[in-house]
PDB file of C-alpha atoms and ligand atoms in Angstrom:
ATOM      1  CA  MET C   1      12.112  10.539  -5.700  1.00 72.00           C
ATOM      2  CA  ALA C   2      14.665   7.843  -6.449  1.00 91.00           C
ATOM      3  CA  VAL C   3      14.026   5.166  -9.172  1.00 94.00           C
ATOM      4  CA  LEU C   4      15.867   1.883  -8.445  1.00 94.00           C
ATOM      5  CA  HIS C   5      15.848  -1.686  -9.558  1.00 95.00           C
ATOM      6  CA  ILE C   6      14.361  -4.259  -7.157  1.00 95.00           C
ATOM      7  CA  SER C   7      17.770  -5.896  -6.974  1.00 94.00           C
ATOM      8  CA  ASP C   8      19.311  -2.681  -5.491  1.00 92.00           C
ATOM      9  CA  MET C   9      16.917  -2.625  -2.556  1.00 93.00           C
ATOM     10  CA  GLU C  10      17.606  -4.164   0.912  1.00 96.00           C
ATOM     11  CA  ASP C  11      16.251  -7.718   1.410  1.00 97.00           C
ATOM     12  CA  GLU C  12      13.069  -6.745   3.320  1.00 97.00           C
ATOM     13  CA  ILE C  13      12.149  -4.281   0.669  1.00 97.00           C
ATOM     14  CA  GLN C  14      12.877  -6.692  -2.212  1.00 98.00           C
ATOM     15  CA  LYS C  15      10.555  -9.048  -0.390  1.00 98.00           C
ATOM     16  CA  ILE C  16       7.595  -6.752  -0.284  1.00 98.00           C
ATOM     17  CA  CYS C  17       8.164  -5.523  -3.885  1.00 98.00           C
ATOM     18  CA  GLU C  18       8.056  -9.101  -5.190  1.00 98.00           C
ATOM     19  CA  ALA C  19       5.095  -9.944  -2.954  1.00 98.00           C
ATOM     20  CA  SER C  20       3.148  -6.931  -4.377  1.00 98.00           C
ATOM     21  CA  LEU C  21       3.717  -8.261  -7.933  1.00 98.00           C
ATOM     22  CA  THR C  22       2.490 -11.691  -6.827  1.00 98.00           C
ATOM     23  CA  ALA C  23      -0.546 -10.287  -4.994  1.00 98.00           C
ATOM     24  CA  ARG C  24      -1.437  -8.451  -8.029  1.00 98.00           C
ATOM     25  CA  GLN C  25      -2.225 -11.696  -9.690  1.00 97.00           C
ATOM     26  CA  MET C  26      -5.033 -12.381  -7.099  1.00 98.00           C
ATOM     27  CA  SER C  27      -6.861  -9.176  -8.094  1.00 98.00           C
ATOM     28  CA  TYR C  28     -10.489  -9.534  -8.605  1.00 98.00           C
ATOM     29  CA  SER C  29     -11.055  -6.718 -11.169  1.00 98.00           C
ATOM     30  CA  PRO C  30     -13.600  -7.892 -13.746  1.00 98.00           C
ATOM     31  CA  TYR C  31     -15.028  -4.331 -14.263  1.00 98.00           C
ATOM     32  CA  SER C  32     -11.807  -2.241 -14.531  1.00 97.00           C
ATOM     33  CA  LYS C  33      -9.582  -5.063 -15.560  1.00 97.00           C
ATOM     34  CA  PHE C  34      -6.960  -3.054 -13.669  1.00 97.00           C
ATOM     35  CA  LYS C  35      -4.975  -5.317 -11.473  1.00 97.00           C
ATOM     36  CA  VAL C  36      -3.287  -3.851  -8.346  1.00 98.00           C
ATOM     37  CA  GLY C  37      -1.266  -5.673  -5.636  1.00 98.00           C
ATOM     38  CA  ALA C  38       0.174  -4.381  -2.349  1.00 98.00           C
ATOM     39  CA  ALA C  39       2.403  -5.783   0.317  1.00 98.00           C
ATOM     40  CA  ILE C  40       2.983  -4.125   3.628  1.00 98.00           C
ATOM     41  CA  LEU C  41       5.957  -4.764   5.823  1.00 98.00           C
ATOM     42  CA  CYS C  42       4.967  -4.887   9.523  1.00 98.00           C
ATOM     43  CA  SER C  43       7.327  -3.850  12.361  1.00 97.00           C
ATOM     44  CA  ASP C  44       7.697  -7.491  13.316  1.00 96.00           C
ATOM     45  CA  GLY C  45       8.914  -8.374   9.831  1.00 97.00           C
ATOM     46  CA  ILE C  46       5.680 -10.041   8.783  1.00 98.00           C
ATOM     47  CA  VAL C  47       4.482  -9.332   5.205  1.00 98.00           C
ATOM     48  CA  VAL C  48       0.844  -8.883   4.598  1.00 98.00           C
ATOM     49  CA  THR C  49      -0.473  -8.670   1.039  1.00 98.00           C
ATOM     50  CA  GLY C  50      -3.665  -7.471  -0.581  1.00 98.00           C
ATOM     51  CA  CYS C  51      -5.172  -6.935  -3.991  1.00 98.00           C
ATOM     52  CA  ASN C  52      -8.013  -4.838  -5.235  1.00 98.00           C
ATOM     53  CA  ILE C  53     -11.369  -6.479  -5.024  1.00 98.00           C
ATOM     54  CA  GLU C  54     -14.225  -5.084  -7.168  1.00 98.00           C
ATOM     55  CA  ASN C  55     -17.921  -5.365  -6.978  1.00 98.00           C
ATOM     56  CA  ALA C  56     -20.943  -5.303  -9.231  1.00 98.00           C
ATOM     57  CA  SER C  57     -21.934  -2.401  -7.229  1.00 98.00           C
ATOM     58  CA  TYR C  58     -18.957  -0.555  -8.397  1.00 98.00           C
ATOM     59  CA  GLY C  59     -18.602   1.933  -5.586  1.00 97.00           C
ATOM     60  CA  LEU C  60     -18.003  -0.931  -3.063  1.00 98.00           C
ATOM     61  CA  SER C  61     -14.676  -1.856  -4.684  1.00 98.00           C
ATOM     62  CA  ILE C  62     -11.675  -1.759  -2.364  1.00 98.00           C
ATOM     63  CA  CYS C  63      -8.081  -0.936  -3.340  1.00 98.00           C
ATOM     64  CA  ALA C  64      -5.234  -3.314  -2.883  1.00 98.00           C
ATOM     65  CA  GLU C  65      -3.601  -1.087  -0.351  1.00 98.00           C
ATOM     66  CA  ARG C  66      -6.643  -0.997   1.932  1.00 98.00           C
ATOM     67  CA  THR C  67      -7.118  -4.687   1.574  1.00 98.00           C
ATOM     68  CA  ALA C  68      -3.564  -5.286   2.862  1.00 98.00           C
ATOM     69  CA  LEU C  69      -4.001  -2.790   5.728  1.00 98.00           C
ATOM     70  CA  VAL C  70      -7.267  -4.186   6.741  1.00 98.00           C
ATOM     71  CA  LYS C  71      -5.814  -7.594   6.773  1.00 98.00           C
ATOM     72  CA  ALA C  72      -2.753  -6.529   8.838  1.00 98.00           C
ATOM     73  CA  VAL C  73      -4.734  -4.528  11.466  1.00 98.00           C
ATOM     74  CA  SER C  74      -7.278  -7.313  11.835  1.00 98.00           C
ATOM     75  CA  GLU C  75      -4.460  -9.606  12.697  1.00 97.00           C
ATOM     76  CA  GLY C  76      -3.178  -7.319  15.358  1.00 96.00           C
ATOM     77  CA  ARG C  77      -0.523  -5.423  13.452  1.00 97.00           C
ATOM     78  CA  LYS C  78      -0.596  -1.647  13.483  1.00 96.00           C
ATOM     79  CA  GLU C  79       3.044  -0.606  12.995  1.00 97.00           C
ATOM     80  CA  PHE C  80       4.357  -0.637   9.498  1.00 98.00           C
ATOM     81  CA  LYS C  81       7.731  -0.073   7.940  1.00 98.00           C
ATOM     82  CA  GLY C  82       6.749   0.205   4.277  1.00 98.00           C
ATOM     83  CA  ILE C  83       4.281  -0.680   1.618  1.00 98.00           C
ATOM     84  CA  ALA C  84       4.933  -1.832  -1.954  1.00 98.00           C
ATOM     85  CA  ILE C  85       2.309  -1.274  -4.661  1.00 98.00           C
ATOM     86  CA  ALA C  86       2.296  -2.909  -8.061  1.00 98.00           C
ATOM     87  CA  ALA C  87      -0.101  -1.915 -10.836  1.00 95.00           C
ATOM     88  CA  ASP C  88      -0.779  -3.088 -14.246  1.00 86.00           C
ATOM     89  CA  ILE C  89       0.578  -0.300 -16.401  1.00 88.00           C
ATOM     90  CA  GLN C  90       3.810  -0.779 -18.280  1.00 87.00           C
ATOM     91  CA  ASN C  91       6.345   2.016 -18.080  1.00 89.00           C
ATOM     92  CA  GLU C  92       4.386   3.953 -15.408  1.00 92.00           C
ATOM     93  CA  PHE C  93       4.518   4.209 -11.644  1.00 95.00           C
ATOM     94  CA  VAL C  94       1.051   4.200 -10.175  1.00 94.00           C
ATOM     95  CA  GLY C  95       0.539   6.031  -6.883  1.00 96.00           C
ATOM     96  CA  PRO C  96      -2.117   5.186  -4.224  1.00 98.00           C
ATOM     97  CA  CYS C  97      -5.477   6.904  -4.542  1.00 98.00           C
ATOM     98  CA  GLY C  98      -6.416   9.633  -2.116  1.00 98.00           C
ATOM     99  CA  ALA C  99      -8.548   7.447   0.044  1.00 98.00           C
ATOM    100  CA  CYS C 100      -5.739   4.945   0.499  1.00 98.00           C
ATOM    101  CA  ARG C 101      -3.348   7.775   1.357  1.00 98.00           C
ATOM    102  CA  GLN C 102      -5.684   8.839   4.178  1.00 98.00           C
ATOM    103  CA  PHE C 103      -6.126   5.239   5.272  1.00 98.00           C
ATOM    104  CA  MET C 104      -2.469   4.684   5.593  1.00 98.00           C
ATOM    105  CA  ALA C 105      -1.747   7.972   7.289  1.00 97.00           C
ATOM    106  CA  GLU C 106      -3.883   6.793  10.199  1.00 96.00           C
ATOM    107  CA  PHE C 107      -1.023   4.383  11.075  1.00 96.00           C
ATOM    108  CA  ASN C 108       2.025   5.983   9.740  1.00 97.00           C
ATOM    109  CA  PRO C 109       1.868   9.521   8.239  1.00 97.00           C
ATOM    110  CA  THR C 110       5.529   9.043   6.881  1.00 97.00           C
ATOM    111  CA  LEU C 111       5.175   5.485   5.613  1.00 98.00           C
ATOM    112  CA  PRO C 112       7.881   4.575   3.123  1.00 98.00           C
ATOM    113  CA  ILE C 113       6.072   3.718  -0.189  1.00 98.00           C
ATOM    114  CA  PHE C 114       7.531   1.675  -3.061  1.00 98.00           C
ATOM    115  CA  LEU C 115       5.854   1.812  -6.426  1.00 98.00           C
ATOM    116  CA  VAL C 116       6.652  -1.234  -8.346  1.00 97.00           C
ATOM    117  CA  ARG C 117       6.529  -1.751 -12.143  1.00 96.00           C
ATOM    118  CA  VAL C 118       6.411  -5.123 -13.869  1.00 95.00           C
ATOM    119  CA  ASP C 119       9.905  -4.509 -15.217  1.00 94.00           C
ATOM    120  CA  ARG C 120      11.031  -4.391 -11.506  1.00 95.00           C
ATOM    121  CA  LYS C 121      11.870  -0.671 -11.492  1.00 96.00           C
ATOM    122  CA  VAL C 122      10.841   0.848  -8.186  1.00 97.00           C
ATOM    123  CA  LYS C 123      10.038   4.430  -7.419  1.00 97.00           C
ATOM    124  CA  VAL C 124      10.762   5.174  -3.754  1.00 97.00           C
ATOM    125  CA  THR C 125       8.658   7.795  -1.888  1.00 98.00           C
ATOM    126  CA  ASP C 126       6.768   8.224   1.305  1.00 98.00           C
ATOM    127  CA  LEU C 127       3.494   9.307   2.631  1.00 98.00           C
ATOM    128  CA  GLY C 128       4.894  12.554   4.107  1.00 97.00           C
ATOM    129  CA  VAL C 129       5.576  13.548   0.433  1.00 98.00           C
ATOM    130  CA  LEU C 130       2.278  12.052  -1.058  1.00 98.00           C
ATOM    131  CA  LEU C 131      -0.056  13.434   1.694  1.00 98.00           C
ATOM    132  CA  PRO C 132       1.494  16.351   3.390  1.00 97.00           C
ATOM    133  CA  GLU C 133      -0.035  18.066   6.389  1.00 94.00           C
ATOM    134  CA  SER C 134      -2.326  14.896   6.759  1.00 93.00           C
ATOM    135  CA  PHE C 135      -5.187  14.628   9.189  1.00 93.00           C
ATOM    136  CA  THR C 136      -4.320  11.937  11.640  1.00 91.00           C
ATOM    137  CA  PRO C 137      -5.279  10.743  15.194  1.00 88.00           C
ATOM    138  CA  LYS C 138      -3.137  13.489  16.655  1.00 86.00           C
ATOM    139  CA  ASN C 139      -5.677  16.029  15.195  1.00 88.00           C
ATOM    140  CA  THR C 140      -8.567  14.375  16.844  1.00 86.00           C
ATOM    141  CA  LYS C 141      -9.885  14.148  20.381  1.00 71.00           C
ATOM    142  CA  PHE C 142      -8.816  10.518  20.245  1.00 63.00           C
ATOM    143  CA  ASP C 143      -5.123  11.545  20.159  1.00 58.00           C
ATOM    144  CA  PHE C 144      -4.749   9.840  23.581  1.00 56.00           C
ATOM    145  CA  TYR C 145      -5.631   6.533  21.885  1.00 56.00           C
ATOM    146  CA  ASN C 146      -3.055   3.906  23.023  1.00 58.00           C
ATOM    147  CA  GLY C 147      -3.935   1.046  20.699  1.00 54.00           C
ATOM    148  CA  GLU C 148      -6.205  -0.791  23.029  1.00 53.00           C
TER     149      GLU C 148
HETATM  150  N1  THU W   1      -6.860   0.728  -7.386  1.00 77.69           N
HETATM  151  C1  THU W   1      -6.124   0.142  -6.322  1.00 77.69           C
HETATM  152  O1  THU W   1      -6.235  -0.966  -6.008  1.00 77.69           O
HETATM  153  N2  THU W   1      -5.260   0.973  -5.790  1.00 77.69           N
HETATM  154  C2  THU W   1      -4.904   2.250  -6.224  1.00 77.69           C
HETATM  155  O2  THU W   1      -4.104   2.936  -5.571  1.00 77.69           O
HETATM  156  C3  THU W   1      -5.622   2.764  -7.344  1.00 77.69           C
HETATM  157  C4  THU W   1      -6.792   2.035  -7.833  1.00 77.69           C
HETATM  158  C5  THU W   1      -7.867  -0.144  -7.997  1.00 77.69           C
HETATM  159  C6  THU W   1      -9.312   0.149  -7.669  1.00 77.69           C
HETATM  160  C7  THU W   1     -10.044  -0.374  -8.863  1.00 77.69           C
HETATM  161  O3  THU W   1     -10.348  -1.741  -8.698  1.00 77.69           O
HETATM  162  C8  THU W   1      -9.042  -0.303 -10.006  1.00 77.69           C
HETATM  163  O4  THU W   1      -7.670  -0.032  -9.404  1.00 77.69           O
HETATM  164  C9  THU W   1      -9.318   0.830 -11.015  1.00 77.69           C
HETATM  165  O5  THU W   1      -9.476   1.983 -10.339  1.00 77.69           O
END
């Protein structure tokens, strides 16, 4: 998995990496105090962001990646070219949790993933690597689903 600097990435990817760092600032995480931001690049070039949103009933907390995906899909976008994820740990790349991997696989099982650090180093990977042999619509009786 390649590690690059944001400035080495193509424009659209730079844009989502920066957007994930900005979205992180909106994190509502009074319980874990662990801020996460995500930014998803839609096939039409639109960028949709999300942050983690926690709850006093801890189990209801939602991750940044799912916030971004839920926002995008609810706005009519289901085709994605990549997602950038920025977390709050210095010197470490933070990968998406298992639930978010599954949630992303629904829409793109090989989605390019950019793990962004605050020093703007970026680890480049994809969902095919992070969630191989994933269970997706093609494995269900709904594999005829045509998006309507
Ligand atoms: N979190 C995310 O937003 N994304 C991840 O991929 C990992 C974890 C959030 C959930 C919770 O609000 C906090 O980080 C600590 O687990």
